[in-house]
mmCIF file of C-alpha atoms in Angstrom:
data_model
loop_
_atom_site.group_PDB
_atom_site.id
_atom_site.type_symbol
_atom_site.label_atom_id
_atom_site.label_comp_id
_atom_site.label_asym_id
_atom_site.label_seq_id
_atom_site.Cartn_x
_atom_site.Cartn_y
_atom_site.Cartn_z
ATOM 1 C CA UNK A 1 -2.438 38.546 -5.713
ATOM 2 C CA UNK A 2 -5.519 41.157 -6.142
ATOM 3 C CA UNK A 3 -6.045 39.981 -9.712
ATOM 4 C CA UNK A 4 -5.904 36.317 -9.368
ATOM 5 C CA UNK A 5 -8.100 33.727 -7.697
ATOM 6 C CA UNK A 6 -8.452 29.969 -7.489
ATOM 7 C CA UNK A 7 -11.431 29.194 -9.734
ATOM 8 C CA UNK A 8 -13.960 26.690 -8.513
ATOM 9 C CA UNK A 9 -13.276 23.255 -9.743
ATOM 10 C CA UNK A 10 -16.511 21.397 -10.280
ATOM 11 C CA UNK A 11 -14.747 18.159 -11.114
ATOM 12 C CA UNK A 12 -12.150 18.360 -8.426
ATOM 13 C CA UNK A 13 -12.096 14.399 -8.363
ATOM 14 C CA UNK A 14 -12.777 13.629 -11.906
ATOM 15 C CA UNK A 15 -12.958 14.886 -15.595
ATOM 16 C CA UNK A 16 -15.474 17.492 -17.102
ATOM 17 C CA UNK A 17 -17.894 15.741 -19.596
ATOM 18 C CA UNK A 18 -17.535 17.949 -22.497
ATOM 19 C CA UNK A 19 -20.842 16.626 -24.033
ATOM 20 C CA UNK A 20 -23.082 16.723 -21.018
ATOM 21 C CA UNK A 21 -25.654 19.424 -20.185
ATOM 22 C CA UNK A 22 -27.638 20.260 -17.148
ATOM 23 C CA UNK A 23 -31.040 21.887 -16.452
ATOM 24 C CA UNK A 24 -30.854 25.308 -14.710
ATOM 25 C CA UNK A 25 -33.330 26.592 -12.076
ATOM 26 C CA UNK A 26 -34.709 28.968 -14.766
ATOM 27 C CA UNK A 27 -35.766 26.018 -16.855
ATOM 28 C CA UNK A 28 -32.846 26.454 -19.395
ATOM 29 C CA UNK A 29 -30.244 23.973 -20.583
ATOM 30 C CA UNK A 30 -26.674 24.820 -20.230
ATOM 31 C CA UNK A 31 -23.653 22.650 -21.219
ATOM 32 C CA UNK A 32 -21.434 21.665 -18.492
ATOM 33 C CA UNK A 33 -18.361 23.341 -20.352
ATOM 34 C CA UNK A 34 -20.296 26.525 -20.328
ATOM 35 C CA UNK A 35 -21.090 26.187 -16.673
ATOM 36 C CA UNK A 36 -17.618 25.461 -15.839
ATOM 37 C CA UNK A 37 -16.558 28.657 -17.820
ATOM 38 C CA UNK A 38 -19.020 30.731 -15.963
ATOM 39 C CA UNK A 39 -17.037 30.242 -12.842
ATOM 40 C CA UNK A 40 -14.129 32.083 -14.255
ATOM 41 C CA UNK A 41 -16.349 34.739 -15.693
ATOM 42 C CA UNK A 42 -18.176 35.380 -12.436
ATOM 43 C CA UNK A 43 -15.116 34.811 -10.177
ATOM 44 C CA UNK A 44 -16.515 31.757 -8.339
ATOM 45 C CA UNK A 45 -13.846 30.806 -5.887
ATOM 46 C CA UNK A 46 -12.903 27.360 -4.808
ATOM 47 C CA UNK A 47 -14.189 26.734 -1.268
ATOM 48 C CA UNK A 48 -16.923 29.218 -1.402
ATOM 49 C CA UNK A 49 -20.500 28.528 -0.542
ATOM 50 C CA UNK A 50 -21.484 29.089 -4.225
ATOM 51 C CA UNK A 51 -18.895 26.769 -5.295
ATOM 52 C CA UNK A 52 -19.857 24.071 -3.045
ATOM 53 C CA UNK A 53 -23.708 24.425 -4.089
ATOM 54 C CA UNK A 54 -22.670 24.084 -7.702
ATOM 55 C CA UNK A 55 -20.660 20.922 -7.113
ATOM 56 C CA UNK A 56 -23.470 19.366 -5.128
ATOM 57 C CA UNK A 57 -26.158 20.221 -7.746
ATOM 58 C CA UNK A 58 -24.188 19.672 -10.934
ATOM 59 C CA UNK A 59 -21.077 17.497 -10.367
ATOM 60 C CA UNK A 60 -22.742 14.141 -10.634
ATOM 61 C CA UNK A 61 -24.122 15.081 -14.005
ATOM 62 C CA UNK A 62 -21.171 16.929 -15.450
ATOM 63 C CA UNK A 63 -18.086 14.804 -14.100
ATOM 64 C CA UNK A 64 -16.876 11.250 -14.544
ATOM 65 C CA UNK A 65 -13.843 9.244 -13.437
ATOM 66 C CA UNK A 66 -11.481 7.637 -15.882
ATOM 67 C CA UNK A 67 -11.855 3.949 -15.293
ATOM 68 C CA UNK A 68 -9.046 1.655 -14.053
ATOM 69 C CA UNK A 69 -9.965 -1.014 -16.608
ATOM 70 C CA UNK A 70 -11.608 0.843 -19.541
ATOM 71 C CA UNK A 71 -14.608 -0.671 -21.224
ATOM 72 C CA UNK A 72 -13.849 -1.472 -24.940
ATOM 73 C CA UNK A 73 -16.741 -1.525 -27.331
ATOM 74 C CA UNK A 74 -15.155 -4.273 -29.570
ATOM 75 C CA UNK A 75 -13.535 -7.367 -27.959
ATOM 76 C CA UNK A 76 -11.501 -10.182 -29.110
ATOM 77 C CA UNK A 77 -9.191 -8.102 -31.197
ATOM 78 C CA UNK A 78 -11.940 -6.696 -33.277
ATOM 79 C CA UNK A 79 -11.768 -3.037 -34.417
ATOM 80 C CA UNK A 80 -14.228 -0.160 -34.142
ATOM 81 C CA UNK A 81 -15.806 0.969 -37.346
ATOM 82 C CA UNK A 82 -14.859 4.665 -36.386
ATOM 83 C CA UNK A 83 -16.990 6.240 -39.109
ATOM 84 C CA UNK A 84 -19.972 4.010 -38.810
ATOM 85 C CA UNK A 85 -23.097 5.534 -37.251
ATOM 86 C CA UNK A 86 -25.696 4.195 -34.916
ATOM 87 C CA UNK A 87 -28.777 5.211 -33.111
ATOM 88 C CA UNK A 88 -27.265 5.485 -29.610
ATOM 89 C CA UNK A 89 -30.338 5.361 -27.415
ATOM 90 C CA UNK A 90 -31.932 8.322 -29.169
ATOM 91 C CA UNK A 91 -28.859 10.254 -30.350
ATOM 92 C CA UNK A 92 -27.080 9.746 -33.592
ATOM 93 C CA UNK A 93 -23.499 8.939 -32.883
ATOM 94 C CA UNK A 94 -20.562 7.416 -34.640
ATOM 95 C CA UNK A 95 -19.204 4.137 -33.424
ATOM 96 C CA UNK A 96 -15.946 6.058 -32.707
ATOM 97 C CA UNK A 97 -17.742 8.349 -30.450
ATOM 98 C CA UNK A 98 -19.547 5.492 -28.630
ATOM 99 C CA UNK A 99 -16.276 3.619 -28.285
ATOM 100 C CA UNK A 100 -14.305 6.607 -27.002
ATOM 101 C CA UNK A 101 -17.148 7.476 -24.601
ATOM 102 C CA UNK A 102 -17.092 3.997 -23.076
ATOM 103 C CA UNK A 103 -13.458 3.870 -22.828
ATOM 104 C CA UNK A 104 -13.174 7.198 -20.765
ATOM 105 C CA UNK A 105 -16.337 6.649 -18.620
ATOM 106 C CA UNK A 106 -17.098 2.787 -18.039
ATOM 107 C CA UNK A 107 -15.315 -0.036 -16.293
ATOM 108 C CA UNK A 108 -14.973 -3.061 -18.355
ATOM 109 C CA UNK A 109 -16.992 -5.021 -15.659
ATOM 110 C CA UNK A 110 -19.887 -2.491 -15.420
ATOM 111 C CA UNK A 111 -23.258 -3.476 -16.451
ATOM 112 C CA UNK A 112 -23.404 -0.388 -18.777
ATOM 113 C CA UNK A 113 -20.268 -1.812 -20.606
ATOM 114 C CA UNK A 114 -21.824 -5.174 -21.030
ATOM 115 C CA UNK A 115 -25.229 -3.752 -22.308
ATOM 116 C CA UNK A 116 -23.677 -1.325 -24.708
ATOM 117 C CA UNK A 117 -21.470 -4.044 -26.207
ATOM 118 C CA UNK A 118 -24.636 -6.388 -26.643
ATOM 119 C CA UNK A 119 -26.532 -3.426 -28.361
ATOM 120 C CA UNK A 120 -23.857 -2.202 -30.617
ATOM 121 C CA UNK A 121 -21.158 -4.473 -31.268
ATOM 122 C CA UNK A 122 -22.708 -6.079 -34.302
ATOM 123 C CA UNK A 123 -22.967 -2.728 -35.881
ATOM 124 C CA UNK A 124 -19.727 -1.241 -34.967
ATOM 125 C CA UNK A 125 -17.177 -3.918 -34.706
ATOM 126 C CA UNK A 126 -15.439 -5.979 -37.319
ATOM 127 C CA UNK A 127 -12.381 -8.206 -37.762
ATOM 128 C CA UNK A 128 -9.678 -6.091 -39.734
ATOM 129 C CA UNK A 129 -7.809 -7.498 -42.770
ATOM 130 C CA UNK A 130 -4.185 -8.487 -42.204
ATOM 131 C CA UNK A 131 -1.728 -8.993 -45.185
ATOM 132 C CA UNK A 132 -0.703 -12.147 -43.619
ATOM 133 C CA UNK A 133 -3.170 -15.141 -43.490
ATOM 134 C CA UNK A 134 -3.754 -16.952 -40.155
ATOM 135 C CA UNK A 135 -0.737 -18.667 -38.996
ATOM 136 C CA UNK A 136 1.739 -16.509 -40.728
ATOM 137 C CA UNK A 137 4.047 -13.938 -39.359
ATOM 138 C CA UNK A 138 4.474 -10.447 -40.704
ATOM 139 C CA UNK A 139 8.043 -9.424 -41.812
ATOM 140 C CA UNK A 140 8.035 -5.736 -40.875
ATOM 141 C CA UNK A 141 11.302 -4.815 -42.595
ATOM 142 C CA UNK A 142 10.470 -6.104 -46.146
ATOM 143 C CA UNK A 143 9.624 -3.324 -48.554
ATOM 144 C CA UNK A 144 6.911 -3.681 -51.257
ATOM 145 C CA UNK A 145 5.581 -1.296 -53.982
ATOM 146 C CA UNK A 146 2.358 0.236 -53.321
ATOM 147 C CA UNK A 147 0.780 3.048 -55.150
ATOM 148 C CA UNK A 148 4.168 3.660 -56.922
ATOM 149 C CA UNK A 149 6.006 4.050 -53.699
ATOM 150 C CA UNK A 150 8.164 1.615 -51.592
ATOM 151 C CA UNK A 151 6.716 0.959 -48.232
ATOM 152 C CA UNK A 152 7.648 -1.276 -45.443
ATOM 153 C CA UNK A 153 5.309 -4.425 -44.977
ATOM 154 C CA UNK A 154 4.738 -3.309 -41.401
ATOM 155 C CA UNK A 155 3.689 0.106 -42.168
ATOM 156 C CA UNK A 156 1.554 -1.125 -45.163
ATOM 157 C CA UNK A 157 -0.249 -3.497 -42.881
ATOM 158 C CA UNK A 158 -1.198 -0.706 -40.392
ATOM 159 C CA UNK A 159 -2.514 1.446 -43.279
ATOM 160 C CA UNK A 160 -4.831 -1.512 -44.356
ATOM 161 C CA UNK A 161 -6.143 -1.705 -40.858
ATOM 162 C CA UNK A 162 -6.603 2.164 -40.726
ATOM 163 C CA UNK A 163 -8.640 2.101 -43.975
ATOM 164 C CA UNK A 164 -10.968 -0.319 -42.200
ATOM 165 C CA UNK A 165 -10.539 -3.217 -44.762
ATOM 166 C CA UNK A 166 -12.596 -6.220 -43.296
ATOM 167 C CA UNK A 167 -11.319 -9.605 -43.007
ATOM 168 C CA UNK A 168 -12.727 -12.323 -45.369
ATOM 169 C CA UNK A 169 -13.825 -9.787 -48.091
ATOM 170 C CA UNK A 170 -12.896 -9.635 -51.630
ATOM 171 C CA UNK A 171 -10.713 -6.536 -51.001
ATOM 172 C CA UNK A 172 -8.806 -8.318 -48.252
ATOM 173 C CA UNK A 173 -8.258 -11.463 -50.395
ATOM 174 C CA UNK A 174 -6.940 -9.405 -53.206
ATOM 175 C CA UNK A 175 -4.421 -7.633 -50.958
ATOM 176 C CA UNK A 176 -3.265 -10.923 -49.304
ATOM 177 C CA UNK A 177 -2.815 -12.642 -52.722
ATOM 178 C CA UNK A 178 -0.718 -9.582 -54.047
ATOM 179 C CA UNK A 179 1.470 -9.015 -51.068
ATOM 180 C CA UNK A 180 1.441 -11.964 -48.650
ATOM 181 C CA UNK A 181 4.280 -13.879 -50.424
ATOM 182 C CA UNK A 182 6.628 -10.893 -50.113
ATOM 183 C CA UNK A 183 5.595 -9.950 -46.505
ATOM 184 C CA UNK A 184 4.616 -13.104 -44.707
ATOM 185 C CA UNK A 185 6.496 -16.186 -43.478
ATOM 186 C CA UNK A 186 5.741 -19.311 -41.369
ATOM 187 C CA UNK A 187 8.114 -20.378 -38.548
ATOM 188 C CA UNK A 188 7.290 -24.016 -39.070
ATOM 189 C CA UNK A 189 8.290 -23.897 -42.812
ATOM 190 C CA UNK A 190 11.174 -21.389 -42.698
ATOM 191 C CA UNK A 191 14.769 -22.354 -42.416
ATOM 192 C CA UNK A 192 14.335 -25.925 -43.427
ATOM 193 C CA UNK A 193 11.553 -26.659 -41.282
ATOM 194 C CA UNK A 194 13.220 -25.720 -37.878
ATOM 195 C CA UNK A 195 11.298 -23.380 -35.524
ATOM 196 C CA UNK A 196 13.655 -20.866 -34.111
ATOM 197 C CA UNK A 197 13.353 -19.595 -30.419
ATOM 198 C CA UNK A 198 10.995 -16.873 -30.249
ATOM 199 C CA UNK A 199 12.227 -13.470 -29.017
ATOM 200 C CA UNK A 200 10.503 -10.276 -28.169
ATOM 201 C CA UNK A 201 11.447 -7.257 -30.197
ATOM 202 C CA UNK A 202 10.591 -3.645 -29.131
ATOM 203 C CA UNK A 203 8.850 -1.416 -31.788
ATOM 204 C CA UNK A 204 8.626 2.319 -31.025
ATOM 205 C CA UNK A 205 6.277 4.745 -32.970
ATOM 206 C CA UNK A 206 5.891 8.423 -32.644
ATOM 207 C CA UNK A 207 2.876 10.714 -32.910
ATOM 208 C CA UNK A 208 1.769 14.224 -32.468
ATOM 209 C CA UNK A 209 -1.619 15.704 -31.248
ATOM 210 C CA UNK A 210 -2.454 19.237 -31.662
ATOM 211 C CA UNK A 211 -4.236 21.136 -28.805
ATOM 212 C CA UNK A 212 -4.991 24.661 -27.650
ATOM 213 C CA UNK A 213 -3.115 24.134 -24.370
ATOM 214 C CA UNK A 214 -1.120 27.164 -23.289
ATOM 215 C CA UNK A 215 1.842 25.990 -21.590
ATOM 216 C CA UNK A 216 3.483 29.351 -20.658
ATOM 217 C CA UNK A 217 1.427 29.516 -17.472
ATOM 218 C CA UNK A 218 2.125 26.116 -16.234
ATOM 219 C CA UNK A 219 4.513 25.305 -13.581
ATOM 220 C CA UNK A 220 6.905 22.167 -14.231
ATOM 221 C CA UNK A 221 4.684 20.171 -11.863
ATOM 222 C CA UNK A 222 1.428 21.213 -13.753
ATOM 223 C CA UNK A 223 2.966 20.338 -17.105
ATOM 224 C CA UNK A 224 3.950 16.868 -15.940
ATOM 225 C CA UNK A 225 0.246 16.538 -14.723
ATOM 226 C CA UNK A 226 -1.032 17.623 -18.146
ATOM 227 C CA UNK A 227 1.342 15.272 -19.864
ATOM 228 C CA UNK A 228 -0.019 12.450 -17.678
ATOM 229 C CA UNK A 229 -3.536 13.235 -18.515
ATOM 230 C CA UNK A 230 -2.730 13.035 -22.207
ATOM 231 C CA UNK A 231 -0.985 9.769 -21.664
ATOM 232 C CA UNK A 232 -3.840 8.069 -19.969
ATOM 233 C CA UNK A 233 -6.415 9.275 -22.533
ATOM 234 C CA UNK A 234 -4.375 8.494 -25.718
ATOM 235 C CA UNK A 235 -3.799 4.791 -24.463
ATOM 236 C CA UNK A 236 -7.433 4.167 -23.382
ATOM 237 C CA UNK A 237 -8.778 5.587 -26.585
ATOM 238 C CA UNK A 238 -6.497 3.665 -28.825
ATOM 239 C CA UNK A 239 -7.094 0.442 -26.842
ATOM 240 C CA UNK A 240 -10.685 1.049 -26.985
ATOM 241 C CA UNK A 241 -10.445 0.921 -30.871
ATOM 242 C CA UNK A 242 -8.455 -2.185 -30.736
ATOM 243 C CA UNK A 243 -5.351 -0.765 -32.307
ATOM 244 C CA UNK A 244 -3.117 -0.806 -29.372
ATOM 245 C CA UNK A 245 -2.208 -3.948 -27.273
ATOM 246 C CA UNK A 246 -2.810 -4.147 -23.632
ATOM 247 C CA UNK A 247 0.890 -4.200 -22.870
ATOM 248 C CA UNK A 248 1.862 -1.215 -25.075
ATOM 249 C CA UNK A 249 3.375 1.687 -23.176
ATOM 250 C CA UNK A 250 2.201 5.270 -24.151
ATOM 251 C CA UNK A 251 4.641 8.157 -23.016
ATOM 252 C CA UNK A 252 4.006 11.918 -23.664
ATOM 253 C CA UNK A 253 7.578 13.201 -24.241
ATOM 254 C CA UNK A 254 6.771 16.972 -24.627
ATOM 255 C CA UNK A 255 4.035 19.671 -24.970
ATOM 256 C CA UNK A 256 5.596 22.374 -26.864
ATOM 257 C CA UNK A 257 4.804 26.197 -26.798
ATOM 258 C CA UNK A 258 2.134 25.783 -29.597
ATOM 259 C CA UNK A 259 0.305 23.019 -27.581
ATOM 260 C CA UNK A 260 1.352 20.237 -29.679
ATOM 261 C CA UNK A 261 1.591 16.891 -27.817
ATOM 262 C CA UNK A 262 4.472 14.649 -28.893
ATOM 263 C CA UNK A 263 4.032 11.178 -27.685
ATOM 264 C CA UNK A 264 5.675 7.675 -28.118
ATOM 265 C CA UNK A 265 3.977 4.139 -28.319
ATOM 266 C CA UNK A 266 6.279 1.276 -27.253
ATOM 267 C CA UNK A 267 5.187 -2.388 -28.205
ATOM 268 C CA UNK A 268 6.580 -5.787 -27.624
ATOM 269 C CA UNK A 269 6.406 -7.815 -30.843
ATOM 270 C CA UNK A 270 6.466 -11.524 -30.657
ATOM 271 C CA UNK A 271 8.963 -11.990 -33.594
ATOM 272 C CA UNK A 272 12.473 -13.166 -33.377
ATOM 273 C CA UNK A 273 13.354 -12.231 -36.838
ATOM 274 C CA UNK A 274 12.445 -8.580 -35.838
ATOM 275 C CA UNK A 275 14.804 -8.724 -32.764
ATOM 276 C CA UNK A 276 17.964 -8.642 -35.056
ATOM 277 C CA UNK A 277 16.761 -5.851 -37.422
ATOM 278 C CA UNK A 278 14.098 -3.791 -35.530
ATOM 279 C CA UNK A 279 14.466 -0.102 -35.857
ATOM 280 C CA UNK A 280 12.207 2.724 -34.662
ATOM 281 C CA UNK A 281 9.630 3.632 -37.076
ATOM 282 C CA UNK A 282 8.645 7.255 -37.738
ATOM 283 C CA UNK A 283 5.059 6.844 -37.876
ATOM 284 C CA UNK A 284 2.435 3.964 -37.800
ATOM 285 C CA UNK A 285 -0.540 5.203 -39.737
ATOM 286 C CA UNK A 286 -3.372 3.506 -38.041
ATOM 287 C CA UNK A 287 -3.254 4.566 -34.478
ATOM 288 C CA UNK A 288 -1.237 7.840 -34.828
ATOM 289 C CA UNK A 289 -3.416 9.946 -37.223
ATOM 290 C CA UNK A 290 -4.113 13.066 -35.194
ATOM 291 C CA UNK A 291 -6.952 13.985 -37.415
ATOM 292 C CA UNK A 292 -9.227 11.106 -36.293
ATOM 293 C CA UNK A 293 -12.389 12.043 -34.249
ATOM 294 C CA UNK A 294 -11.202 9.949 -31.335
ATOM 295 C CA UNK A 295 -7.914 11.892 -30.653
ATOM 296 C CA UNK A 296 -9.618 15.183 -31.212
ATOM 297 C CA UNK A 297 -11.892 14.105 -28.318
ATOM 298 C CA UNK A 298 -8.788 13.207 -26.337
ATOM 299 C CA UNK A 299 -7.651 16.883 -26.796
ATOM 300 C CA UNK A 300 -10.941 18.293 -25.793
ATOM 301 C CA UNK A 301 -11.420 15.958 -22.771
ATOM 302 C CA UNK A 302 -7.719 16.450 -21.676
ATOM 303 C CA UNK A 303 -8.194 20.396 -22.027
ATOM 304 C CA UNK A 304 -11.348 20.140 -19.737
ATOM 305 C CA UNK A 305 -9.553 18.315 -17.016
ATOM 306 C CA UNK A 306 -6.438 20.337 -17.248
ATOM 307 C CA UNK A 307 -8.541 23.616 -17.026
#
């Protein structure tokens, strides 16, 4: 007990902004992360006068609340051009960074969300290419040859989206002309012109996110809280990019001893043909690539909140 203390938690009711900085009394500028770390180094105890003074002075600039209805930079099913860069009010940022920042800090109904969309959606958003033309359905289970390998049409479609191939481009048209006949069908023309009753099929995908989280000192309750933090941030981040439906469910199933977060995404697909043959997919390339900058920010944001 003599060696331990409860560190001052500047963001007691919010999340630490890992990119924000504050001006100190001596005129220097300090990142909010460094300021928060100084509470451990200087043994600033939760509930102390020094802790309360720091919260009053810096919490507003260093902390934010995860919105209930996150702002999405791109609306109407459009995707974020993750690697595209813009002049974000004086700072050079990628569109992915802008979209992620909005999703974890702004409500969809806020004035800031509306103004940012207006200023940057033309530069950052695009309609992604799909193997199937409008009005046609994707047959997830059919295999096609791509780059000398057999791949399911459903996974192939996600790879195209992950590679930011834009709709109505020459590249998109070439892919559709090559693969749509094998991968796509139309209810109105399938089965002798009869339209079958539509059913919902559940598609489950899995993903992994590497973090520096040390779970050895966490109680079961603290570990569950950490898993919930990751669930919320993964879902809001992927939805902000337009790669995750609103009704999709994200579940963190484990955080192992090495800090690797294992999570599942469950989606309902409006396709009766899938209902008979659907099987869990091991990986869907587009939303589950752990090396994307957006999911790296999920890791750092979650770590700041958990600490």
